[in-house]
mmCIF file of C-alpha atoms and ligand atoms in Angstrom:
data_model
loop_
_atom_site.group_PDB
_atom_site.id
_atom_site.type_symbol
_atom_site.label_atom_id
_atom_site.label_comp_id
_atom_site.label_asym_id
_atom_site.label_seq_id
_atom_site.Cartn_x
_atom_site.Cartn_y
_atom_site.Cartn_z
ATOM 1 C CA UNK L 1372 132.819 173.438 123.731
ATOM 2 C CA UNK L 1373 131.307 176.895 123.108
ATOM 3 C CA UNK L 1374 134.158 178.881 121.700
ATOM 4 C CA UNK L 1375 133.780 182.593 121.174
ATOM 5 C CA UNK L 1376 132.374 183.384 117.758
ATOM 6 C CA UNK L 1377 134.850 184.073 115.016
ATOM 7 C CA UNK L 1378 134.646 187.557 113.630
ATOM 8 C CA UNK L 1379 134.211 186.110 110.176
ATOM 9 C CA UNK L 1380 136.076 189.000 108.578
ATOM 10 C CA UNK L 1381 137.780 186.662 106.175
ATOM 11 C CA UNK L 1382 134.572 185.482 104.664
ATOM 12 C CA UNK L 1383 131.715 187.146 102.944
ATOM 13 C CA UNK L 1384 128.618 185.061 102.573
ATOM 14 C CA UNK L 1385 126.120 185.584 99.799
ATOM 15 C CA UNK L 1386 126.175 188.075 96.938
ATOM 16 C CA UNK L 1387 129.307 189.086 95.094
ATOM 17 C CA UNK L 1388 132.487 188.373 97.023
ATOM 18 C CA UNK L 1389 134.551 191.551 97.423
ATOM 19 C CA UNK L 1390 137.803 191.206 95.494
ATOM 20 C CA UNK L 1391 136.447 188.391 93.340
ATOM 21 C CA UNK L 1392 137.371 190.200 90.133
ATOM 22 C CA UNK L 1393 141.062 189.383 90.524
ATOM 23 C CA UNK L 1394 143.923 191.823 90.007
ATOM 24 C CA UNK L 1395 143.586 194.570 87.395
ATOM 25 C CA UNK L 1396 147.379 194.664 86.879
ATOM 26 C CA UNK L 1397 150.592 193.047 88.134
ATOM 27 C CA UNK L 1398 152.172 193.355 90.567
ATOM 28 C CA UNK L 1399 149.030 193.922 92.633
ATOM 29 C CA UNK L 1400 149.183 195.131 96.239
ATOM 30 C CA UNK L 1401 148.917 193.036 99.405
ATOM 31 C CA UNK L 1402 148.996 194.516 102.921
ATOM 32 C CA UNK L 1403 149.653 192.380 106.005
ATOM 33 C CA UNK L 1404 150.005 192.864 109.763
ATOM 34 C CA UNK L 1405 152.621 190.839 111.735
ATOM 35 C CA UNK L 1406 155.955 189.777 110.241
ATOM 36 C CA UNK L 1407 155.151 186.062 110.446
ATOM 37 C CA UNK L 1408 152.182 186.559 108.088
ATOM 38 C CA UNK L 1409 154.138 188.976 105.875
ATOM 39 C CA UNK L 1410 156.906 186.426 105.389
ATOM 40 C CA UNK L 1411 154.697 183.524 104.312
ATOM 41 C CA UNK L 1412 152.617 185.758 102.033
ATOM 42 C CA UNK L 1413 155.812 187.052 100.348
ATOM 43 C CA UNK L 1414 157.020 183.502 99.809
ATOM 44 C CA UNK L 1415 153.779 182.494 98.115
ATOM 45 C CA UNK L 1416 152.901 185.683 96.210
ATOM 46 C CA UNK L 1417 156.371 185.760 94.585
ATOM 47 C CA UNK L 1418 156.590 188.364 91.836
ATOM 48 C CA UNK L 1419 152.837 188.619 91.325
ATOM 49 C CA UNK L 1420 152.321 191.118 94.159
ATOM 50 C CA UNK L 1421 154.132 193.604 96.389
ATOM 51 C CA UNK L 1422 153.650 192.836 100.066
ATOM 52 C CA UNK L 1423 153.653 195.587 102.699
ATOM 53 C CA UNK L 1424 153.840 194.427 106.307
ATOM 54 C CA UNK L 1425 152.751 197.209 108.639
ATOM 55 C CA UNK L 1426 154.146 195.820 111.914
ATOM 56 C CA UNK L 1427 157.926 196.040 111.866
ATOM 57 C CA UNK L 1428 160.657 195.349 114.407
ATOM 58 C CA UNK L 1429 159.619 194.281 117.899
ATOM 59 C CA UNK L 1430 156.063 195.624 117.682
ATOM 60 C CA UNK L 1431 153.559 193.961 120.044
ATOM 61 C CA UNK L 1432 150.453 193.207 117.928
ATOM 62 C CA UNK L 1433 148.153 192.825 120.967
ATOM 63 C CA UNK L 1434 148.527 196.487 121.913
ATOM 64 C CA UNK L 1435 149.321 197.974 118.502
ATOM 65 C CA UNK L 1436 147.332 201.060 117.550
ATOM 66 C CA UNK L 1437 147.281 201.574 113.782
ATOM 67 C CA UNK L 1438 148.443 204.956 112.515
ATOM 68 C CA UNK L 1439 147.335 206.905 109.434
ATOM 69 C CA UNK L 1440 149.964 205.321 107.179
ATOM 70 C CA UNK L 1441 148.738 201.853 108.179
ATOM 71 C CA UNK L 1442 145.141 202.675 107.327
ATOM 72 C CA UNK L 1443 146.369 204.068 104.021
ATOM 73 C CA UNK L 1444 148.315 200.867 103.254
ATOM 74 C CA UNK L 1445 145.169 198.796 103.864
ATOM 75 C CA UNK L 1446 143.108 201.285 101.846
ATOM 76 C CA UNK L 1447 145.438 200.946 98.830
ATOM 77 C CA UNK L 1448 145.832 197.159 99.051
ATOM 78 C CA UNK L 1449 143.986 194.775 96.742
ATOM 79 C CA UNK L 1450 144.188 191.956 99.303
ATOM 80 C CA UNK L 1451 144.716 192.025 103.077
ATOM 81 C CA UNK L 1452 146.065 189.162 105.181
ATOM 82 C CA UNK L 1453 146.088 189.303 108.961
ATOM 83 C CA UNK L 1454 146.508 186.681 111.693
ATOM 84 C CA UNK L 1455 143.097 186.931 113.347
ATOM 85 C CA UNK L 1456 141.835 185.181 116.520
ATOM 86 C CA UNK L 1457 142.172 188.589 118.208
ATOM 87 C CA UNK L 1458 145.967 188.785 117.864
ATOM 88 C CA UNK L 1459 145.717 192.262 116.368
ATOM 89 C CA UNK L 1460 143.543 193.468 119.254
ATOM 90 C CA UNK L 1461 142.779 197.045 118.264
ATOM 91 C CA UNK L 1462 142.644 196.528 114.513
ATOM 92 C CA UNK L 1463 139.480 194.427 114.225
ATOM 93 C CA UNK L 1464 137.285 197.350 113.160
ATOM 94 C CA UNK L 1465 139.527 198.221 110.234
ATOM 95 C CA UNK L 1466 139.310 194.684 108.870
ATOM 96 C CA UNK L 1467 135.527 194.532 109.211
ATOM 97 C CA UNK L 1468 135.266 197.813 107.305
ATOM 98 C CA UNK L 1469 137.692 196.768 104.575
ATOM 99 C CA UNK L 1470 136.117 193.330 104.083
ATOM 100 C CA UNK L 1471 133.054 194.967 102.536
ATOM 101 C CA UNK L 1472 135.215 196.274 99.693
ATOM 102 C CA UNK L 1473 138.087 193.845 99.137
ATOM 103 C CA UNK L 1474 139.421 190.394 99.904
ATOM 104 C CA UNK L 1475 140.373 190.296 103.587
ATOM 105 C CA UNK L 1476 141.741 187.042 104.971
ATOM 106 C CA UNK L 1477 142.174 186.123 108.651
ATOM 107 C CA UNK L 1478 144.727 183.342 108.217
ATOM 108 C CA UNK L 1479 144.439 181.500 111.538
ATOM 109 C CA UNK L 1480 140.652 181.739 111.503
ATOM 110 C CA UNK L 1481 140.759 179.593 108.375
ATOM 111 C CA UNK L 1482 142.438 176.913 110.519
ATOM 112 C CA UNK L 1483 139.864 177.010 113.310
ATOM 113 C CA UNK L 1484 137.730 174.294 111.725
ATOM 114 C CA UNK L 1485 140.654 171.947 111.087
ATOM 115 C CA UNK L 1486 141.015 168.922 113.330
ATOM 116 C CA UNK L 1487 143.895 167.281 115.111
ATOM 117 C CA UNK L 1488 142.443 163.882 115.979
ATOM 118 C CA UNK L 1489 139.048 164.722 117.484
ATOM 119 C CA UNK L 1490 140.095 168.159 118.693
ATOM 120 C CA UNK L 1491 140.089 171.458 116.833
ATOM 121 C CA UNK L 1492 143.598 172.266 115.661
ATOM 122 C CA UNK L 1493 143.257 175.758 117.124
ATOM 123 C CA UNK L 1494 143.839 175.766 120.887
ATOM 124 C CA UNK L 1495 141.881 177.785 123.444
ATOM 125 C CA UNK L 1496 142.396 178.766 127.093
ATOM 126 C CA UNK L 1497 140.227 177.989 130.131
ATOM 127 C CA UNK L 1498 138.008 180.974 129.366
ATOM 128 C CA UNK L 1499 137.593 179.536 125.844
ATOM 129 C CA UNK L 1500 139.442 182.314 124.073
ATOM 130 C CA UNK L 1501 141.139 181.050 120.952
ATOM 131 C CA UNK L 1502 144.936 181.103 121.069
ATOM 132 C CA UNK L 1503 146.211 183.081 118.072
ATOM 133 C CA UNK L 1504 149.939 182.111 118.322
ATOM 134 C CA UNK L 1505 149.752 179.309 115.726
ATOM 135 C CA UNK L 1506 153.186 180.074 114.147
ATOM 136 C CA UNK L 1507 154.933 178.586 117.194
ATOM 137 C CA UNK L 1508 154.166 175.114 115.797
ATOM 138 C CA UNK L 1509 155.891 174.785 112.421
ATOM 139 C CA UNK L 1510 153.267 172.274 111.293
ATOM 140 C CA UNK L 1511 150.616 174.801 112.251
ATOM 141 C CA UNK L 1512 152.284 177.455 110.135
ATOM 142 C CA UNK L 1513 152.452 174.944 107.287
ATOM 143 C CA UNK L 1514 148.659 174.817 107.484
ATOM 144 C CA UNK L 1515 148.679 178.617 107.324
ATOM 145 C CA UNK L 1516 150.888 178.523 104.207
ATOM 146 C CA UNK L 1517 148.351 176.248 102.508
ATOM 147 C CA UNK L 1518 145.520 178.568 103.559
ATOM 148 C CA UNK L 1519 147.325 181.609 102.096
ATOM 149 C CA UNK L 1520 148.037 179.780 98.811
ATOM 150 C CA UNK L 1521 144.373 178.808 98.570
ATOM 151 C CA UNK L 1522 143.202 182.378 99.233
ATOM 152 C CA UNK L 1523 145.582 183.853 96.642
ATOM 153 C CA UNK L 1524 144.530 181.206 94.127
ATOM 154 C CA UNK L 1525 140.896 182.175 94.698
ATOM 155 C CA UNK L 1526 141.661 185.851 94.235
ATOM 156 C CA UNK L 1527 143.964 185.481 91.217
ATOM 157 C CA UNK L 1528 142.595 182.296 89.673
ATOM 158 C CA UNK L 1529 144.788 182.273 86.590
ATOM 159 C CA UNK L 1530 147.925 182.073 88.778
ATOM 160 C CA UNK L 1531 146.551 179.501 91.222
ATOM 161 C CA UNK L 1532 149.074 176.867 90.167
ATOM 162 C CA UNK L 1533 151.936 179.395 90.552
ATOM 163 C CA UNK L 1534 150.906 180.000 94.186
ATOM 164 C CA UNK L 1535 150.562 176.243 94.747
ATOM 165 C CA UNK L 1536 154.084 175.663 93.407
ATOM 166 C CA UNK L 1537 155.567 178.453 95.574
ATOM 167 C CA UNK L 1538 153.777 177.037 98.599
ATOM 168 C CA UNK L 1539 155.056 173.513 97.872
ATOM 169 C CA UNK L 1540 158.669 174.750 97.634
ATOM 170 C CA UNK L 1541 158.372 176.760 100.861
ATOM 171 C CA UNK L 1542 156.626 173.883 102.669
ATOM 172 C CA UNK L 1543 159.668 171.687 101.979
ATOM 173 C CA UNK L 1544 161.848 174.153 103.894
ATOM 174 C CA UNK L 1545 159.333 174.259 106.740
ATOM 175 C CA UNK L 1546 159.326 170.465 106.899
ATOM 176 C CA UNK L 1547 163.090 170.573 107.488
ATOM 177 C CA UNK L 1548 162.646 173.295 110.097
ATOM 178 C CA UNK L 1549 160.055 171.194 111.915
ATOM 179 C CA UNK L 1550 162.340 168.145 111.887
ATOM 180 C CA UNK L 1551 165.197 170.295 113.242
ATOM 181 C CA UNK L 1552 162.979 171.654 116.044
ATOM 182 C CA UNK L 1553 161.841 168.145 117.012
ATOM 183 C CA UNK L 1554 165.418 166.880 117.058
ATOM 184 C CA UNK L 1555 166.790 169.751 119.165
ATOM 185 C CA UNK L 1556 163.954 169.854 121.702
ATOM 186 C CA UNK L 1557 163.911 166.075 122.128
ATOM 187 C CA UNK L 1558 167.610 166.233 123.085
ATOM 188 C CA UNK L 1559 166.553 168.087 126.276
ATOM 189 C CA UNK L 1560 165.611 165.595 129.025
ATOM 190 C CA UNK L 1561 161.809 165.548 129.395
ATOM 191 C CA UNK L 1562 161.776 166.693 133.036
ATOM 192 C CA UNK L 1563 163.807 169.766 132.042
ATOM 193 C CA UNK L 1564 161.510 170.702 129.169
ATOM 194 C CA UNK L 1565 159.821 173.578 130.988
ATOM 195 C CA UNK L 1566 159.472 176.950 129.267
ATOM 196 C CA UNK L 1567 158.603 179.975 131.426
ATOM 197 C CA UNK L 1568 158.064 183.193 129.425
ATOM 198 C CA UNK L 1569 156.509 186.670 129.661
ATOM 199 C CA UNK L 1570 153.140 185.776 128.117
ATOM 200 C CA UNK L 1571 151.247 182.714 126.826
ATOM 201 C CA UNK L 1572 152.592 182.745 123.272
ATOM 202 C CA UNK L 1573 154.143 179.274 123.322
ATOM 203 C CA UNK L 1574 151.220 176.852 123.806
ATOM 204 C CA UNK L 1575 151.437 175.546 120.225
ATOM 205 C CA UNK L 1576 155.180 175.041 120.594
ATOM 206 C CA UNK L 1577 154.502 173.157 123.825
ATOM 207 C CA UNK L 1578 151.965 170.865 122.193
ATOM 208 C CA UNK L 1579 154.035 170.237 119.055
ATOM 209 C CA UNK L 1580 157.381 169.621 120.721
ATOM 210 C CA UNK L 1581 156.303 168.250 124.100
ATOM 211 C CA UNK L 1582 157.342 171.147 126.325
ATOM 212 C CA UNK L 1583 155.525 172.318 129.443
ATOM 213 C CA UNK L 1584 154.890 176.038 128.915
ATOM 214 C CA UNK L 1585 153.947 178.766 131.386
ATOM 215 C CA UNK L 1586 153.511 182.497 130.814
ATOM 216 C CA UNK L 1587 153.285 185.340 133.335
ATOM 217 C CA UNK L 1588 150.642 187.150 131.293
ATOM 218 C CA UNK L 1589 147.849 185.345 129.438
ATOM 219 C CA UNK L 1590 147.140 184.990 125.721
ATOM 220 C CA UNK L 1591 147.235 188.763 125.288
ATOM 221 C CA UNK L 1592 149.603 191.339 126.771
ATOM 222 C CA UNK L 1593 146.764 193.842 127.112
ATOM 223 C CA UNK L 1594 146.013 193.134 130.763
ATOM 224 C CA UNK L 1595 148.669 193.461 133.457
ATOM 225 C CA UNK L 1596 149.996 190.352 135.188
ATOM 226 C CA UNK L 1597 148.652 189.873 138.703
ATOM 227 C CA UNK L 1598 150.892 189.539 141.750
ATOM 228 C CA UNK L 1599 149.162 186.218 142.401
ATOM 229 C CA UNK L 1600 150.343 184.790 139.057
ATOM 230 C CA UNK L 1601 153.902 186.005 139.692
ATOM 231 C CA UNK L 1602 153.921 184.374 143.138
ATOM 232 C CA UNK L 1603 152.548 181.100 141.729
ATOM 233 C CA UNK L 1604 155.290 180.984 139.131
ATOM 234 C CA UNK L 1605 158.010 181.877 141.662
ATOM 235 C CA UNK L 1606 156.836 178.982 143.843
ATOM 236 C CA UNK L 1607 156.872 176.643 140.835
ATOM 237 C CA UNK L 1608 160.381 177.749 139.828
ATOM 238 C CA UNK L 1609 161.756 177.332 143.364
ATOM 239 C CA UNK L 1610 160.039 173.975 144.029
ATOM 240 C CA UNK L 1611 161.068 172.486 140.686
ATOM 241 C CA UNK L 1612 164.572 174.029 140.697
ATOM 242 C CA UNK L 1613 163.974 175.620 137.280
ATOM 243 C CA UNK L 1614 167.299 176.932 135.992
ATOM 244 C CA UNK L 1615 166.220 179.446 133.355
ATOM 245 C CA UNK L 1616 163.305 181.668 132.337
ATOM 246 C CA UNK L 1617 162.971 183.545 129.047
ATOM 247 C CA UNK L 1618 162.166 187.112 128.001
ATOM 248 C CA UNK L 1619 160.419 188.031 124.751
ATOM 249 C CA UNK L 1620 161.529 190.722 122.290
ATOM 250 C CA UNK L 1621 158.069 192.264 121.941
ATOM 251 C CA UNK L 1622 157.192 192.291 125.663
ATOM 252 C CA UNK L 1623 158.699 194.248 128.597
ATOM 253 C CA UNK L 1624 161.201 192.247 130.702
ATOM 254 C CA UNK L 1625 159.681 193.556 133.923
ATOM 255 C CA UNK L 1626 157.559 190.512 134.828
ATOM 256 C CA UNK L 1627 160.264 187.979 134.012
ATOM 257 C CA UNK L 1628 162.720 190.009 136.142
ATOM 258 C CA UNK L 1629 160.165 189.806 138.968
ATOM 259 C CA UNK L 1630 160.364 185.984 138.728
ATOM 260 C CA UNK L 1631 164.168 186.066 138.951
ATOM 261 C CA UNK L 1632 164.041 188.393 141.981
ATOM 262 C CA UNK L 1633 161.222 186.452 143.615
ATOM 263 C CA UNK L 1634 163.155 183.191 143.314
ATOM 264 C CA UNK L 1635 166.344 184.874 144.627
ATOM 265 C CA UNK L 1636 164.422 186.072 147.696
ATOM 266 C CA UNK L 1637 163.627 182.400 148.376
ATOM 267 C CA UNK L 1638 167.261 181.360 147.938
ATOM 268 C CA UNK L 1639 166.996 179.920 144.415
ATOM 269 C CA UNK L 1640 168.998 181.262 141.481
ATOM 270 C CA UNK L 1641 167.174 181.240 138.165
ATOM 271 C CA UNK L 1642 168.784 183.047 135.253
ATOM 272 C CA UNK L 1643 167.365 184.658 132.131
ATOM 273 C CA UNK L 1644 168.057 181.962 129.555
ATOM 274 C CA UNK L 1645 167.809 184.301 126.611
ATOM 275 C CA UNK L 1646 165.481 186.359 124.492
ATOM 276 C CA UNK L 1647 162.816 184.633 122.379
ATOM 277 C CA UNK L 1648 160.800 185.908 119.447
ATOM 278 C CA UNK L 1649 157.156 185.502 120.362
ATOM 279 C CA UNK L 1650 154.824 187.886 118.512
ATOM 280 C CA UNK L 1651 157.431 189.657 116.380
ATOM 281 C CA UNK L 1652 160.386 188.487 114.312
ATOM 282 C CA UNK L 1653 163.936 189.869 114.364
ATOM 283 C CA UNK L 1654 165.136 192.969 112.498
ATOM 284 C CA UNK L 1655 164.283 193.209 108.811
ATOM 285 C CA UNK L 1656 167.070 192.015 106.547
ATOM 286 C CA UNK L 1657 168.521 189.600 109.137
ATOM 287 C CA UNK L 1658 168.063 185.827 109.308
ATOM 288 C CA UNK L 1659 166.010 186.240 112.503
ATOM 289 C CA UNK L 1660 163.816 188.634 110.539
ATOM 290 C CA UNK L 1661 162.389 185.644 108.640
ATOM 291 C CA UNK L 1662 159.940 183.073 109.972
ATOM 292 C CA UNK L 1663 162.480 180.266 109.559
ATOM 293 C CA UNK L 1664 165.199 182.293 111.320
ATOM 294 C CA UNK L 1665 162.839 183.223 114.145
ATOM 295 C CA UNK L 1666 161.944 179.616 114.933
ATOM 296 C CA UNK L 1667 165.547 178.430 114.485
ATOM 297 C CA UNK L 1668 166.646 181.119 117.003
ATOM 298 C CA UNK L 1669 163.941 180.149 119.525
ATOM 299 C CA UNK L 1670 164.666 176.431 119.283
ATOM 300 C CA UNK L 1671 168.424 176.928 119.588
ATOM 301 C CA UNK L 1672 168.053 179.360 122.519
HETATM 302 ZN ZN1 ZN N 473 150.960 187.153 122.015
#
């Protein structure tokens, strides 16, 4: 399979590695992009660093245009963590630029070489674009936690065992979350385990928990959904008597509404089953504003 080349921002081959000197003082500064990355980095960095996540609330990372304060946060940071695999569509240039001067880590790109049986752990679509939505599989995000702990241990070598210990404690909680997700989803009869959403953010959840997933838009929300795709999905919903479809907090409801209306026009009632967190977590300071709360909410919904 000839997957698109990784940007390689997280790595610097040859010569001195930027950021290899370690922190000059504590707490040092980390800047991150999406909330899901921010949360795991906070859990592992503990009191050794302050972590500033630039994407708050229901921000859509695919279409996010960084502002001056974001660039400044990255400029000031000692270490940068981002998701990678093109999730942060318009921000790639910033990371390439910054990687020449400091440690910049694309978390999911570190997982691209990992295997699941014979296959790469990281999924890709028919056009061979990598799927960046790894957090939707709790075991996938556990891999990300290990990758973050490793990267922090490489940057701040004298605290490597501290990061390892924080990661181990957090991984225990994620293990419970994964078991909970498996238990809840498996209680839904297999033929009813169909998840129709606004965009293709749930492929990893589908693979991990045995759910058939379908999105109106593709892996990114950057291109508009075609009428053809909407009609295909309406036909599927009507033929298979699907009872519910789901909207996403970071994506407009418009396309999912079109499915509901399209099905109604063909005499089938499908309701909006609820709102899921796809590419953004809930409000800061709430349970849903944590990675664990986000997944718990999605699974329960
Ligand atoms: Zn997405």
